[in-house]
Short mmCIF file of C-alpha atoms and ligand atoms in Angstrom, two decimals:
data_model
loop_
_atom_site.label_atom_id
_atom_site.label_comp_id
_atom_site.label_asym_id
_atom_site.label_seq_id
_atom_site.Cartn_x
_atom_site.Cartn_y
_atom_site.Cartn_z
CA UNK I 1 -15.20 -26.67 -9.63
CA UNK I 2 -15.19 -23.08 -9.62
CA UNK I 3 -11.36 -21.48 -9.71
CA UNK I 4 -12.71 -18.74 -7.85
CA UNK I 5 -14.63 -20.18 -4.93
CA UNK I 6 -12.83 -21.22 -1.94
CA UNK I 7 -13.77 -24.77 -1.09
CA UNK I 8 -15.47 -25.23 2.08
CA UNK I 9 -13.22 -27.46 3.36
CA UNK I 10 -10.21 -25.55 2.80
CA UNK I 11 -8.13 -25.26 5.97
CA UNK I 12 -7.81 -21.78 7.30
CA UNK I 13 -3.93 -21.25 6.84
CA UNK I 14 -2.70 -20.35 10.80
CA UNK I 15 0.35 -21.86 11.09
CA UNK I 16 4.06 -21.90 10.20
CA UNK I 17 3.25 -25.77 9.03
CA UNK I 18 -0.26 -24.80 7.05
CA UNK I 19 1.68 -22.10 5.31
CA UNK I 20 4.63 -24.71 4.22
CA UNK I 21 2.11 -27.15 2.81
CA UNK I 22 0.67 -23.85 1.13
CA UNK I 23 3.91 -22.70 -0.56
CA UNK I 24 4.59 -26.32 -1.42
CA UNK I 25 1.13 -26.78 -3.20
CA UNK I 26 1.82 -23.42 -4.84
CA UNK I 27 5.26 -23.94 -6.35
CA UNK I 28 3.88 -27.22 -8.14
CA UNK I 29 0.94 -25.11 -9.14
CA UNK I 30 2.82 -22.55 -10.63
CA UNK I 31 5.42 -24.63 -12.49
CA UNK I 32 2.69 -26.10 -14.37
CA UNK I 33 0.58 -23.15 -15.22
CA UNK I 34 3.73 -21.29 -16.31
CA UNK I 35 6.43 -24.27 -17.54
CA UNK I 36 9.25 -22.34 -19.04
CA UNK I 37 7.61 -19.00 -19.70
CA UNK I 38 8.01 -15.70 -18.30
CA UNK I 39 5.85 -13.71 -16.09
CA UNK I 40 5.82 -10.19 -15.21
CA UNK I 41 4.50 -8.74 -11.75
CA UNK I 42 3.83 -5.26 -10.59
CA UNK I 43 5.33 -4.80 -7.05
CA UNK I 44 4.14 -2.12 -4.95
CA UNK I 45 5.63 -3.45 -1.72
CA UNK I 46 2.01 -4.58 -0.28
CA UNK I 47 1.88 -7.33 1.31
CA UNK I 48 -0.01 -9.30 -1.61
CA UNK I 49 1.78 -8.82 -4.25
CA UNK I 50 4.87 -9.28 -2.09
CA UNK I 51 4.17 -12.51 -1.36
CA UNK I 52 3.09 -13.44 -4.71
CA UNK I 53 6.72 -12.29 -5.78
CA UNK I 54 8.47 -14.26 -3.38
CA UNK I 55 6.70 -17.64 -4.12
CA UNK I 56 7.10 -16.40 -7.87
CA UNK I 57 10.90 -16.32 -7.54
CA UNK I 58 11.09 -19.76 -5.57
CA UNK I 59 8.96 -21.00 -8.18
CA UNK I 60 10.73 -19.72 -11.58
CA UNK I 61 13.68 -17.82 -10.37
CA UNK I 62 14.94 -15.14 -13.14
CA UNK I 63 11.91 -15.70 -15.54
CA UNK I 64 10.09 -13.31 -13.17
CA UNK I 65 10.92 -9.65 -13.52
CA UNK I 66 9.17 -7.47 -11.21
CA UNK I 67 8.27 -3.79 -11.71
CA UNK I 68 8.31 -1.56 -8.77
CA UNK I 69 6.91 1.96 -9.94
CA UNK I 70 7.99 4.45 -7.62
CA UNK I 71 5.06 7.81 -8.41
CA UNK I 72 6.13 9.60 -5.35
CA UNK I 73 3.43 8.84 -3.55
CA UNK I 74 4.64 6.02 -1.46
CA UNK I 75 5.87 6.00 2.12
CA UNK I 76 9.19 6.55 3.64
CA UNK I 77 11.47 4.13 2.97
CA UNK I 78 9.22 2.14 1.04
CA UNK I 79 11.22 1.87 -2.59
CA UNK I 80 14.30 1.17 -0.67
CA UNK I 81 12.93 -1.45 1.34
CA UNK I 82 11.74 -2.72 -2.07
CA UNK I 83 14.87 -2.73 -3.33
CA UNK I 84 16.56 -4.22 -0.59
CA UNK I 85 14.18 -7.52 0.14
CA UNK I 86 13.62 -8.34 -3.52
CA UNK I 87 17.08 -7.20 -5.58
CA UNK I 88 19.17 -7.85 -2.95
CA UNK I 89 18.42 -10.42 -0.74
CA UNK I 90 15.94 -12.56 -2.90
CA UNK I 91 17.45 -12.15 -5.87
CA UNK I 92 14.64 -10.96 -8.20
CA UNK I 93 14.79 -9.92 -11.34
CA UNK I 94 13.40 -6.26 -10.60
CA UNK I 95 13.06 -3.19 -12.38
CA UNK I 96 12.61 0.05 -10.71
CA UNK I 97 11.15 3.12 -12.29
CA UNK I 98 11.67 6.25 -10.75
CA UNK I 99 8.10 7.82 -12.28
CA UNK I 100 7.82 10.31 -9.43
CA UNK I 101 8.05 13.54 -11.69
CA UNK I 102 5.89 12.40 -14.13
CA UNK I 103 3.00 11.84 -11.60
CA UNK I 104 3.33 14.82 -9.92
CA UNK I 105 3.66 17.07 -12.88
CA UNK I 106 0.58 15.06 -14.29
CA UNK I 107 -0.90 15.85 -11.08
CA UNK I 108 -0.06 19.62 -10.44
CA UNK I 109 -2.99 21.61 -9.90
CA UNK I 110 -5.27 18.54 -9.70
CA UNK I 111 -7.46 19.24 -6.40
CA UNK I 112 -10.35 16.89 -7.12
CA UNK I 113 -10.59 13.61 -5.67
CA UNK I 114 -11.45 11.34 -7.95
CA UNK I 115 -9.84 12.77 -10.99
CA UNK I 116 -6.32 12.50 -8.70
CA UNK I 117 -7.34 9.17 -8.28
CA UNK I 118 -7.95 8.73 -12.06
CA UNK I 119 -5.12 10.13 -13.17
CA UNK I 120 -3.16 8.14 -10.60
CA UNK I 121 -4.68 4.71 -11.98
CA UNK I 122 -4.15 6.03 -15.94
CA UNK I 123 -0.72 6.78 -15.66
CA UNK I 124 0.69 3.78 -13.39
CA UNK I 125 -0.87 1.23 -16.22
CA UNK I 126 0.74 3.61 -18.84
CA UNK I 127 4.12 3.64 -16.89
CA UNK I 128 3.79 -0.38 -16.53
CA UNK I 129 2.73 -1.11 -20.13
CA UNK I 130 5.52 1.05 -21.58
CA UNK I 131 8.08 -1.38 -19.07
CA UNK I 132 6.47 -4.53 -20.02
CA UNK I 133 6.67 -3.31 -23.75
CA UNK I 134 10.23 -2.88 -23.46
CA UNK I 135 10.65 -6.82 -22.38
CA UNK I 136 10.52 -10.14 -25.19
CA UNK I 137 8.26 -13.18 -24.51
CA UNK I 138 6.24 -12.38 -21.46
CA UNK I 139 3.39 -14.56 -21.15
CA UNK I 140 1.86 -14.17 -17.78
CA UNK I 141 0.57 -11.79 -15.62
CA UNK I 142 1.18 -12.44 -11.81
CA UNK I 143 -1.10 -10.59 -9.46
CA UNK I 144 -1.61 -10.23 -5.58
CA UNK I 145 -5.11 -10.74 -5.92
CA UNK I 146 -6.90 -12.40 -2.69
CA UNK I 147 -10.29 -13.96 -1.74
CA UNK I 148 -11.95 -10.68 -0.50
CA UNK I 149 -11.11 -8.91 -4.13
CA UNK I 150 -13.26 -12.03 -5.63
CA UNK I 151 -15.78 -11.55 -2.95
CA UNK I 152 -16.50 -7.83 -3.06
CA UNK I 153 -16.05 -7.23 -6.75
CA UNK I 154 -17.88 -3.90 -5.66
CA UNK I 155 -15.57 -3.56 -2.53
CA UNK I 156 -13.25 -1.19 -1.00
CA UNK I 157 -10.37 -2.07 -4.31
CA UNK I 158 -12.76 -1.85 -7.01
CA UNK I 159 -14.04 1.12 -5.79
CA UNK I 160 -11.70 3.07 -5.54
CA UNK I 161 -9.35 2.16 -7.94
CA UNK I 162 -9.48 2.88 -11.54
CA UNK I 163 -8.18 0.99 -14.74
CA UNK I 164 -6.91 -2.22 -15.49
CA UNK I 165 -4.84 -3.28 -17.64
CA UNK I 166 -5.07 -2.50 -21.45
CA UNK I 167 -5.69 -4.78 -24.47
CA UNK I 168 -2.29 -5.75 -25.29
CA UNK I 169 -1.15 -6.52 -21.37
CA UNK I 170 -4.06 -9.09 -21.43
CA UNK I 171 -1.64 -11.72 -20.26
CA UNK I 172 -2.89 -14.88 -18.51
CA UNK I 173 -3.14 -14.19 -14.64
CA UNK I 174 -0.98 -16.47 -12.25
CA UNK I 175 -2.99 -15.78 -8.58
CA UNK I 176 -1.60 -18.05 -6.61
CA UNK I 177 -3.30 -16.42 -3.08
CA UNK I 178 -6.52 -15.63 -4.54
CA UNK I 179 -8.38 -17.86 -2.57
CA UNK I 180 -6.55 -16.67 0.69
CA UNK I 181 -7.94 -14.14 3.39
CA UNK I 182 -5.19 -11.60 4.13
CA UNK I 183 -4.52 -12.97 7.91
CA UNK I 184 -3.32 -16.09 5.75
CA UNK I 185 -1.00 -14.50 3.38
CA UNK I 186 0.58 -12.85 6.11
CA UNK I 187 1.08 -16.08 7.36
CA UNK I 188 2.56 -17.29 4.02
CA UNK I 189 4.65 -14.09 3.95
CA UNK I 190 6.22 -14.82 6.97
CA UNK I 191 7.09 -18.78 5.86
CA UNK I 192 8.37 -17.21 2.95
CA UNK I 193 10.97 -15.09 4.99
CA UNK I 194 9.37 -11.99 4.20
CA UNK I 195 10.36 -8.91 7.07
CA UNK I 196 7.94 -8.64 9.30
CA UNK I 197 7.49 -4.95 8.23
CA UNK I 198 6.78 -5.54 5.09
CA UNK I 199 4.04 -8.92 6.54
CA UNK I 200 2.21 -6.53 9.32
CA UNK I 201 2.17 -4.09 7.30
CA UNK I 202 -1.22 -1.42 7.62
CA UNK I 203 -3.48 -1.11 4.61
CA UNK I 204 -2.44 1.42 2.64
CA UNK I 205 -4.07 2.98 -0.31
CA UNK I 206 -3.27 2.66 -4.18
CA UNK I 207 -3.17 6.10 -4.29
CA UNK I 208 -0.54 6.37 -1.69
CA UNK I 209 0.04 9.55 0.24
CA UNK I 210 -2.23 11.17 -2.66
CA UNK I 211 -4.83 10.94 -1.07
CA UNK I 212 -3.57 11.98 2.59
CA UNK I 213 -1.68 15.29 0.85
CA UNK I 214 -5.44 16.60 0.53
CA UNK I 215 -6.13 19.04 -2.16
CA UNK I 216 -3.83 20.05 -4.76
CA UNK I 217 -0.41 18.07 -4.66
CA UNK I 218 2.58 20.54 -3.94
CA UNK I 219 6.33 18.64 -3.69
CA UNK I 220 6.80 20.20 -0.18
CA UNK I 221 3.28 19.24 1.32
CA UNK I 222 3.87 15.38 0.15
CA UNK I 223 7.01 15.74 1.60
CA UNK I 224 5.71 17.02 4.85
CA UNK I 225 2.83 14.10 4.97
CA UNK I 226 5.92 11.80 4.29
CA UNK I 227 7.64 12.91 7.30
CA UNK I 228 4.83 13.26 9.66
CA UNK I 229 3.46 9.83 8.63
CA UNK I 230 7.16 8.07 8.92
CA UNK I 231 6.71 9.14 12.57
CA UNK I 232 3.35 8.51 13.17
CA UNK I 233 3.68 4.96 11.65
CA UNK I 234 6.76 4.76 14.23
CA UNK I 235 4.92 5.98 17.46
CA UNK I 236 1.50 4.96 17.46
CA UNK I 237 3.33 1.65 16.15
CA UNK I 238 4.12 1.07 19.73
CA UNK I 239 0.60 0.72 20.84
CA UNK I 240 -0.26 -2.89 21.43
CA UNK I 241 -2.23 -3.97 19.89
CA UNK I 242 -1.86 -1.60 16.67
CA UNK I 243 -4.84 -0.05 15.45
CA UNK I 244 -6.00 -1.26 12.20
CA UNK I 245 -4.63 1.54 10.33
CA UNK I 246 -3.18 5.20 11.59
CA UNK I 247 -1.41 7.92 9.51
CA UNK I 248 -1.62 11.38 8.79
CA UNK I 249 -3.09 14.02 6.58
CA UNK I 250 -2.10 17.24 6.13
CA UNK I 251 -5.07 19.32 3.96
CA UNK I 252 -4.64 22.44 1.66
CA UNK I 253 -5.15 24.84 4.45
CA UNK I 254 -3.18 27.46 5.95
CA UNK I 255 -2.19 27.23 9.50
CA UNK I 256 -0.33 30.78 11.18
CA UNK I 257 2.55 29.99 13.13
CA UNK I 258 4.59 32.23 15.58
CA UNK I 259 8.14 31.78 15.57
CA UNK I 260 10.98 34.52 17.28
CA UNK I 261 7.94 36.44 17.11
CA UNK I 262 6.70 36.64 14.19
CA UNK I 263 3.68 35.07 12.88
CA UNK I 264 3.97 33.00 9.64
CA UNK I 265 1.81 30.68 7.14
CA UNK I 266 2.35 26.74 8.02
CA UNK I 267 0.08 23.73 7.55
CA UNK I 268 -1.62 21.76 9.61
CA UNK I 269 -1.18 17.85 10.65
CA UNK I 270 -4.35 16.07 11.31
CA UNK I 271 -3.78 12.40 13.20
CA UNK I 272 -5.81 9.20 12.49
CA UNK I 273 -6.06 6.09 14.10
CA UNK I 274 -9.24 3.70 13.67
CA UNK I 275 -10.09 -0.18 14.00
CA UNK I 276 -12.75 -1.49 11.56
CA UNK I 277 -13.44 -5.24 10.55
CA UNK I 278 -14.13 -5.09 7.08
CA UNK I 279 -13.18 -0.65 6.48
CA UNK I 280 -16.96 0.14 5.67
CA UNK I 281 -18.03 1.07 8.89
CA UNK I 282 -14.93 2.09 11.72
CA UNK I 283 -13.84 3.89 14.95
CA UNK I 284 -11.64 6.29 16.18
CA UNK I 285 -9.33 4.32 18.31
CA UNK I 286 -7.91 5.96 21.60
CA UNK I 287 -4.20 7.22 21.62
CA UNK I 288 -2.99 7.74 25.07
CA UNK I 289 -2.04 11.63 25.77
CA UNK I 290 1.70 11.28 26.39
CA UNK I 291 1.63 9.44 23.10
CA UNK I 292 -0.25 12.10 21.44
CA UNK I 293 2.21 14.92 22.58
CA UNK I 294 5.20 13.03 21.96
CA UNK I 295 4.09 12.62 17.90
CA UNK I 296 2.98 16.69 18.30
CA UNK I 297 6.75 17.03 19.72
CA UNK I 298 8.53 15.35 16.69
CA UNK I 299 5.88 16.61 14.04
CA UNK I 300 6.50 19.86 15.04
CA UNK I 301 10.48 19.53 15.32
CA UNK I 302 11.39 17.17 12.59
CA UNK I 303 8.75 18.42 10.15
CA UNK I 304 9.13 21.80 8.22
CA UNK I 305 6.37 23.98 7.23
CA UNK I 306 3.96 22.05 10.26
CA UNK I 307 2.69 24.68 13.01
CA UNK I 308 0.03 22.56 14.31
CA UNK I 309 -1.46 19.20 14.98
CA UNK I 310 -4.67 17.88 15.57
CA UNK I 311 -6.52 13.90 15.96
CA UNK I 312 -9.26 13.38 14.19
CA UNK I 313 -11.94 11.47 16.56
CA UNK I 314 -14.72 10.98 13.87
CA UNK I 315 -15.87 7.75 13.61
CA UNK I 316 -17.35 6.08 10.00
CA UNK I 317 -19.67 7.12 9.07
CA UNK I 318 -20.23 10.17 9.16
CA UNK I 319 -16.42 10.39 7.65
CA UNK I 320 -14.54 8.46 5.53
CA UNK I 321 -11.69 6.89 7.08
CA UNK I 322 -9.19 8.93 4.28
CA UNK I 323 -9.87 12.57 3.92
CA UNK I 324 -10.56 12.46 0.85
P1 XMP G 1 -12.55 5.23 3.02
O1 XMP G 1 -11.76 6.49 2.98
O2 XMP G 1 -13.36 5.01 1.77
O3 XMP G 1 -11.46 4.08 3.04
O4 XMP G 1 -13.37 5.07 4.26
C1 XMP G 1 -11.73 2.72 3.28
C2 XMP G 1 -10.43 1.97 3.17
O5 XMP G 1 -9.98 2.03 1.81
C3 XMP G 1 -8.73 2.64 1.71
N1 XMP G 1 -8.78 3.49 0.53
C4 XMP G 1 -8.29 3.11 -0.66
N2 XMP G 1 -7.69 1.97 -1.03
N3 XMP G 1 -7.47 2.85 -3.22
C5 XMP G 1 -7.25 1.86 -2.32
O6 XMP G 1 -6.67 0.83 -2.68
C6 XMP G 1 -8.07 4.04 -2.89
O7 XMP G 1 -8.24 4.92 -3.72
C7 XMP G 1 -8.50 4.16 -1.53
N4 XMP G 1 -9.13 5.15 -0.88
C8 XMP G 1 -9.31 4.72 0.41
C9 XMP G 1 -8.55 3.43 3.00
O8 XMP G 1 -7.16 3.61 3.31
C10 XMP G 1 -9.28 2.56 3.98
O9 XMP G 1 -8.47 1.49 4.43
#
């Protein structure tokens, strides 16, 4: 039988009782793959490697570490929330490396694309080899991967992001959702106690606000597509249902504001919202107008350096769901 394949008669996981009979079959699973070795996990917060984490740490307790890799380019609130579910309340053995200068240094200047992207992928492996360097008798890798990363091995995550891992971190892999669809390790998540934010979470990209602070990363730009997507995230949130995925990009443009006045140079905040199925083809999803001038009221107060805000209605194609 082929590790990789999902058997056709697997169950779709749905349920709160599926997804216990899941964790169950897991933990065994893992015990004997890993005995009384250690395994070390990157942890971005996602949903998949968050669960993997949690049924890692029912599983083998302190012979997990976890590294969570803060670059700078992750949401608000994110590390904390991090910090919170998996130090604090689950116990985990977690690491947390504040990296965000070194990225954005490495990334000053950088207005390209792909070679943000690049140098995005390079230097998180380099940041998580020099941790896992640092620790004795690792012997597994644990990884988030799911059943729609083994199907499109040319898909939306191998795409777009760049590396793996290098010779020496060529641990075994412990996968314990690979065969899962993401609606099913959101169940899991949830089985596992995981907060629901962290469970419903949107897709978001490797790359992080990178890609969404368009153009050449400046420190106050990222922080103003921080802001602006904290309260997007928060109002268009509110819709039910959610769209699939709806943030904010703010590109390298100048914007002239007038203020007691005088005119002055600010950016500009460009909405999103879409639904998609599978995020190769997708459409603009409808926010109601009071909505829209509510998140054009906050932007505009709560956001420095923002004089103006705009939705983007294009569909995919002709655009790409992320600016760039
Ligand atoms: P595009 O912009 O290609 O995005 O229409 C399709 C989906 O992929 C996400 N995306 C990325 N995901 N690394 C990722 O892991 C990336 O570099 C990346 N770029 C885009 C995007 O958010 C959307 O869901």
């Amino acid at each position: 039988m082929d590790p990789n394949k999902r058997p056709e008669n697997m169950e779709r996981i749905t349920t709160p009782e599926l997804a216990e009979a899941f964790i169950e079959e897991q933990l065994a699973a893992i015990k004997e793959q890993v005995g009384d070795k250690k395994v070390l996990l990157a942890l971005s917060g996602g949903v998949d490697s968050s669960v993997v984490a949690a049924l890692l740490i029912r599983a083998i307790g302190d012979r997990l570490t976890c590294v969570h890799v803060n670059h700078g380019l992750l949401r608000k609130g994110e590390p904390e929330q991090v910090i919170k579910v998996f130090r604090e309340e689950l116990g985990a053995n977690l690491i947390y490396v504040d990296a965000v200068d070194r990225f954005l240094d490495k990334l000053a200047g950088v207005d390209d694309p792909e070679t943000k992207r690049k140098i995005i992928g390079a230097e998180f492996i380099d940041v998580f080899a020099e941790e896992a360097s640092k620790l004795d008798g690792i012997s597994f890798l644990g990884q988030g991967t799911i059943y729609p990363d083994i199907l499109e091995s040319d898909g939306v995550k191998a795409h777009h992001n760049v590396g793996g891992l290098p010779e020496d971190l060529q641990f075994e892999l412990v996968e314990p959702v690979k065969l899962l669809y993401k609606d099913e390790v959101r169940v899991v998540g949830k089985a596992l106690g995981l907060p629901d934010s962290m469970v419903y979470r949107q897709p978001f990209p490797g790359p992080g606000l990178g890609v969404r602070c368009v153009g050449a990363i400046t420190r106050d730009r990222l922080e103003a597509v921080r802001e602006a997507d904290a309260i997007v995230r928060e109002e268009i949130g509110k819709m039910n249902p959610a769209p699939w995925q709806y943030f904010v990009s703010i590109p390298d443009v100048k914007s002239t504001g007038i203020k007691d006045g005088k005119r002055y140079m600010g950016w500009a905040a460009v909405i999103r919202a879409i639904n998609t199925v599978d995020a190769v083809t997708a459409q603009s999803v409808e926010i109601p107008w009071d909505m829209l001038c509510k998140i054009r009221d906050r932007i505009i107060a709560e956001v420095p350096g923002i004089n103006r805000v705009l939705w983007d209605i294009s569909d995919k194609p002709i655009a790409t769901i992320e600016w760039e």
